[in-house]
Structure formats: structure tokens, C-alpha cells
Short mmCIF file of the C-alpha atoms (twelve columns), coordinates in Angstrom:
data_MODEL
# 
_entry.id   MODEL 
# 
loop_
_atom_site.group_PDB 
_atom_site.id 
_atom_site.type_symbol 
_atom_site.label_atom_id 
_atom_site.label_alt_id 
_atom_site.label_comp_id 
_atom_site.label_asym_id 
_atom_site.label_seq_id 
_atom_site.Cartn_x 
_atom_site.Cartn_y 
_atom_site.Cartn_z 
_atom_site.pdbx_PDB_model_num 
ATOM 1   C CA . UNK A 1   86.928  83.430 135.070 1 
ATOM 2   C CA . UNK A 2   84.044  81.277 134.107 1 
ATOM 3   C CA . UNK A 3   81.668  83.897 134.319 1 
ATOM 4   C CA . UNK A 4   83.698  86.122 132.187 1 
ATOM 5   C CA . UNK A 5   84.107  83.630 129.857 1 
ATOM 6   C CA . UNK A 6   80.041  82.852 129.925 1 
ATOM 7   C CA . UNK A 7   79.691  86.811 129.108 1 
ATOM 8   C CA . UNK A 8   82.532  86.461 126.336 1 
ATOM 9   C CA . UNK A 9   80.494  83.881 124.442 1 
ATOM 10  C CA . UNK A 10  76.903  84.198 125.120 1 
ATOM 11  C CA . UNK A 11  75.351  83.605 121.718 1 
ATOM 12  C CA . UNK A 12  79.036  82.695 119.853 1 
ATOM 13  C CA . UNK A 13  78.767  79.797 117.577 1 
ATOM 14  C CA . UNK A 14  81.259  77.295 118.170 1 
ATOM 15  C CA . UNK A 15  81.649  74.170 115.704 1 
ATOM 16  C CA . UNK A 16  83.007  71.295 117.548 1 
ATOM 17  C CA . UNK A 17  84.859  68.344 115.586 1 
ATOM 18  C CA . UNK A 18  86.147  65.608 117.797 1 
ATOM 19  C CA . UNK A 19  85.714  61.940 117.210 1 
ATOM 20  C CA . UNK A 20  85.571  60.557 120.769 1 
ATOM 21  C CA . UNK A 21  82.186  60.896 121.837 1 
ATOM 22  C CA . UNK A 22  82.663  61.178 124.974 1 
ATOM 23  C CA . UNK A 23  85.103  64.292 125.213 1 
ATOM 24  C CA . UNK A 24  82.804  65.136 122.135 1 
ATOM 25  C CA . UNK A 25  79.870  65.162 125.015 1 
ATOM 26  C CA . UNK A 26  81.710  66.855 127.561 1 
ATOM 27  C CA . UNK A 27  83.222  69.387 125.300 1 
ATOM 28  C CA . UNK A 28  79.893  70.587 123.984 1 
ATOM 29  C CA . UNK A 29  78.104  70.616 127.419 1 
ATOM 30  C CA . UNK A 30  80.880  72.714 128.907 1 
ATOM 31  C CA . UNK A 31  80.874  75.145 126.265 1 
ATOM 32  C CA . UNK A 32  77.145  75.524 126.173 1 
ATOM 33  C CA . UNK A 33  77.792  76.302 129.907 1 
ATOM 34  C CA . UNK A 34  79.713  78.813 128.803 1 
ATOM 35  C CA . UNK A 35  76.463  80.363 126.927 1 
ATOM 36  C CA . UNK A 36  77.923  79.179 123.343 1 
ATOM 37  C CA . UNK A 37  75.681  77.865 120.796 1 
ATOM 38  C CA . UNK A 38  77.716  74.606 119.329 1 
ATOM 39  C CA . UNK A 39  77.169  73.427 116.280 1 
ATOM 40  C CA . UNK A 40  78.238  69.507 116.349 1 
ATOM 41  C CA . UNK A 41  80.005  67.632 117.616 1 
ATOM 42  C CA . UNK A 42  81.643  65.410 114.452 1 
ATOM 43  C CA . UNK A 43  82.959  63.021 114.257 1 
ATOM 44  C CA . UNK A 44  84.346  62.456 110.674 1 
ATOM 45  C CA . UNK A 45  86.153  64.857 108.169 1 
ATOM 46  C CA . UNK A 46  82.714  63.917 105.643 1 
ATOM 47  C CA . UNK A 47  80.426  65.452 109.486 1 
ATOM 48  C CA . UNK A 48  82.458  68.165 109.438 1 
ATOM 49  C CA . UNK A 49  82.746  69.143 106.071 1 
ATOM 50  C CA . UNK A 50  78.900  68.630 105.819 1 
ATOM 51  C CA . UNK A 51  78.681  71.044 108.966 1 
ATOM 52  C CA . UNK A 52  80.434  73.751 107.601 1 
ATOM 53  C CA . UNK A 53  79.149  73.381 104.126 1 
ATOM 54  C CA . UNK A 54  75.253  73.901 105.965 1 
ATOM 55  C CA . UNK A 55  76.574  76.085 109.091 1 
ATOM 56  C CA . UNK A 56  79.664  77.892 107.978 1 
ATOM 57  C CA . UNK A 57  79.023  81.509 107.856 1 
ATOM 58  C CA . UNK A 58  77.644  81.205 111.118 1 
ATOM 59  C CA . UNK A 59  80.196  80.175 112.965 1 
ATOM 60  C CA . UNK A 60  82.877  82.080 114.622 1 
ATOM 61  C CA . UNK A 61  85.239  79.744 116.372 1 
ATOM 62  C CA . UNK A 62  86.049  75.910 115.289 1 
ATOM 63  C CA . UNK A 63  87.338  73.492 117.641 1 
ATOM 64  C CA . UNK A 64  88.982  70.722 115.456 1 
ATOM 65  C CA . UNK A 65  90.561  67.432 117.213 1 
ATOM 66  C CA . UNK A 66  93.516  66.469 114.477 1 
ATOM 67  C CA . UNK A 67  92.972  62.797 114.000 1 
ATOM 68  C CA . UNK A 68  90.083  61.067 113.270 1 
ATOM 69  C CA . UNK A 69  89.725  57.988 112.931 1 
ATOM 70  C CA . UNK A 70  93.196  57.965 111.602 1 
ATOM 71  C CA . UNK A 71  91.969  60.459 109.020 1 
ATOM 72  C CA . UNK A 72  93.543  64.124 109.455 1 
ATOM 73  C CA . UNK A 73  90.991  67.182 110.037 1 
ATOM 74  C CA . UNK A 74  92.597  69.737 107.516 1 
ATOM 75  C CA . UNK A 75  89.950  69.341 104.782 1 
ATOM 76  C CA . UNK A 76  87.331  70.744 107.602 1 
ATOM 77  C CA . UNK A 77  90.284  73.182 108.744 1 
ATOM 78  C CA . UNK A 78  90.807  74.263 104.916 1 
ATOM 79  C CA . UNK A 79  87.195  74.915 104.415 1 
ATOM 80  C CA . UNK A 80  86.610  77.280 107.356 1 
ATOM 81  C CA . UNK A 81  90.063  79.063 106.876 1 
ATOM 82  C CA . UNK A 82  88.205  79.524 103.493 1 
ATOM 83  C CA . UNK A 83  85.651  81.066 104.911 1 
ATOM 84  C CA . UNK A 84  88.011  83.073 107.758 1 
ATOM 85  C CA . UNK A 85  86.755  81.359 111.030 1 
ATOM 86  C CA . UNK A 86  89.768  81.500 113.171 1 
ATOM 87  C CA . UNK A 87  90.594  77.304 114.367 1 
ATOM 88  C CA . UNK A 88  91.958  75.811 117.585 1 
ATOM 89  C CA . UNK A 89  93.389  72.762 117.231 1 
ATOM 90  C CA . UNK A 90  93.018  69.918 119.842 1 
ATOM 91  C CA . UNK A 91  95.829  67.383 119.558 1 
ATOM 92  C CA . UNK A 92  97.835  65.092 121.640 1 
ATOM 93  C CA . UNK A 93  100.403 65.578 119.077 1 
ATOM 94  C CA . UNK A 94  103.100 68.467 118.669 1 
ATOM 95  C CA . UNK A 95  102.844 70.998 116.611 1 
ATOM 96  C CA . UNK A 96  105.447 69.265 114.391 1 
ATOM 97  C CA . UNK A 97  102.235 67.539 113.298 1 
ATOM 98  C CA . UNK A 98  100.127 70.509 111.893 1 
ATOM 99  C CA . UNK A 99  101.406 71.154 107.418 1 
ATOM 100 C CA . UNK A 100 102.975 74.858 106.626 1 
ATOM 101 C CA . UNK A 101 99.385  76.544 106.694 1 
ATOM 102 C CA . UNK A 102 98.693  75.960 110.603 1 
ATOM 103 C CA . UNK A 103 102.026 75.305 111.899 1 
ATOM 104 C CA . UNK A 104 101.186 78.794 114.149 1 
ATOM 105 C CA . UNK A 105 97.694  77.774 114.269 1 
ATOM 106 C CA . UNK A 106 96.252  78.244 118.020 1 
ATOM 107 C CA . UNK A 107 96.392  74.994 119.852 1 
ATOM 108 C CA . UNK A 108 94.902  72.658 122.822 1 
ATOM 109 C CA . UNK A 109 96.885  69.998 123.935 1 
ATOM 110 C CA . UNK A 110 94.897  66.776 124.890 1 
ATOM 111 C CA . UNK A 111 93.346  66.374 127.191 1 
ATOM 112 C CA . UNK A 112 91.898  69.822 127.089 1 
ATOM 113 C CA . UNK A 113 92.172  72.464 129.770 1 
ATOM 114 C CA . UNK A 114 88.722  73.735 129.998 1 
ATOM 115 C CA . UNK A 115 90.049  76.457 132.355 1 
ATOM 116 C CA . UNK A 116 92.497  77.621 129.226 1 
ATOM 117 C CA . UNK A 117 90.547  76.476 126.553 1 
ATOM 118 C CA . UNK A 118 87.370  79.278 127.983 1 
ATOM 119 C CA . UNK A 119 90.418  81.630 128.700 1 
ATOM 120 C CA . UNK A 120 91.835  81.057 125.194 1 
ATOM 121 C CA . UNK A 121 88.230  81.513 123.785 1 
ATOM 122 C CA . UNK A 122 87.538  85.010 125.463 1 
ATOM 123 C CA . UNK A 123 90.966  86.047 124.188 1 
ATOM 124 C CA . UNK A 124 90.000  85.456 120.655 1 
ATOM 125 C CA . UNK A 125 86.031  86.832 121.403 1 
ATOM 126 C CA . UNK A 126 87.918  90.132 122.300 1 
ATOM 127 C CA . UNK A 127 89.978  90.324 119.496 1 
ATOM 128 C CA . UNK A 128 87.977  89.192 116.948 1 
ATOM 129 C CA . UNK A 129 90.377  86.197 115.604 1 
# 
């Protein structure tokens, strides 16, 4: 699986938002592992906003933890759905938590699977979402 998944995103960009450093870290390494190019991590909703606002149209998949800091990602999330990059979600919440617009938004549950979260990816690589 990992090696399909390194195939599946050789040279995708991935933005990473996650406040935690070190699942920020570990996130990021195991996705460049994967052969991604990440953009990130942040670790604010100002990081990520100024991320998107520099990197935006080159990015093709957003991983977005929910709360930072006690302050809620969907300004980041709003801006990218602006621009039509598809968002997972990582949360230890439910999905009671995400408003109307994401409430069927793809999701990680914390702590992250990296097993589902590379199968996950290379499902939305091969559809294009």
C-alpha cells in the first residue's frame, strides 16, 4: 500500500494545517515519504490563511486539524474551497462539529491513521477530488 500510495502522490502538493507541532512534524515527514511536496505545517488560522493566500493554486489536497488554539480552521477551509482544493479534516471531534458547508466533508479522526489517511489520499489522487 505504501508504495502505491508513494506513486499516487509523487509531486502532489499537500498543505498541512495542524497546531501541535509535533503531529505537525510527523505528519509532514510521513507524507513527504509518501513523495508529496507539503506546503506547511501551520499552525494558526492567520499561517494558514497566509499559506494559501501565497501557495493556493498550487495545492491539490489540504489537511486541516479543526481547532487551533481554540480558534476553528474554516476561514483556511473557506479560502481553499474558494479556490476548489478538495479538504480532509483532522478532528478528535464528530462530525456534529463541522457548520452546513462541510458537514460531508472527508474526515480523519485523531489520532490519524497514516495507513488510511495515504489510502484516503490515493483515493482522492485517482479521482481527482
Amino acid at each position: 500500500m505504501l508504495d502505491e500510495s508513494r506513486s499516487s502522490l509523487e509531486g502532489r502538493c499537500l498543505l498541512v494545517v495542524e497546531d501541535e507541532y509535533m503531529i505537525a512534524i510527523d505528519l509532514v515527514s510521513f507524507l513527504e515519504d509518501l513523495g508529496a511536496d507539503v506546503i506547511g505545517p501551520a499552525g494558526s488560522v492567520a499561517e494558514g490563511l497566509e499559506l494559501v493566500e501565497h501557495h493556493g493554486r498550487r495545492v491539490d489536497i489540504a489537511l486541516l486539524d479543526v481547532n487551533l488554539r481554540g480558534e476553528l480552521v474554516f476561514p483556511v477551509a473557506d479560502a481553499l474551497a474558494a479556490q476548489g482544493v478538495p479538504i480532509i479534516f483532522t478532528t478528535g471531534y464528530d462530525a456534529m462539529v463541522l457548520p452546513a458547508p462541510y458537514d460531508h466533508a472527508r474526515r480523519c479522526d485523531k489520532p490519524v491513521n497514516k495507513h488510511g489517511l495515504a489510502q484516503l489520499l490515493v483515493r482522492m489522487g485517482a479521482d481527482g477530488s
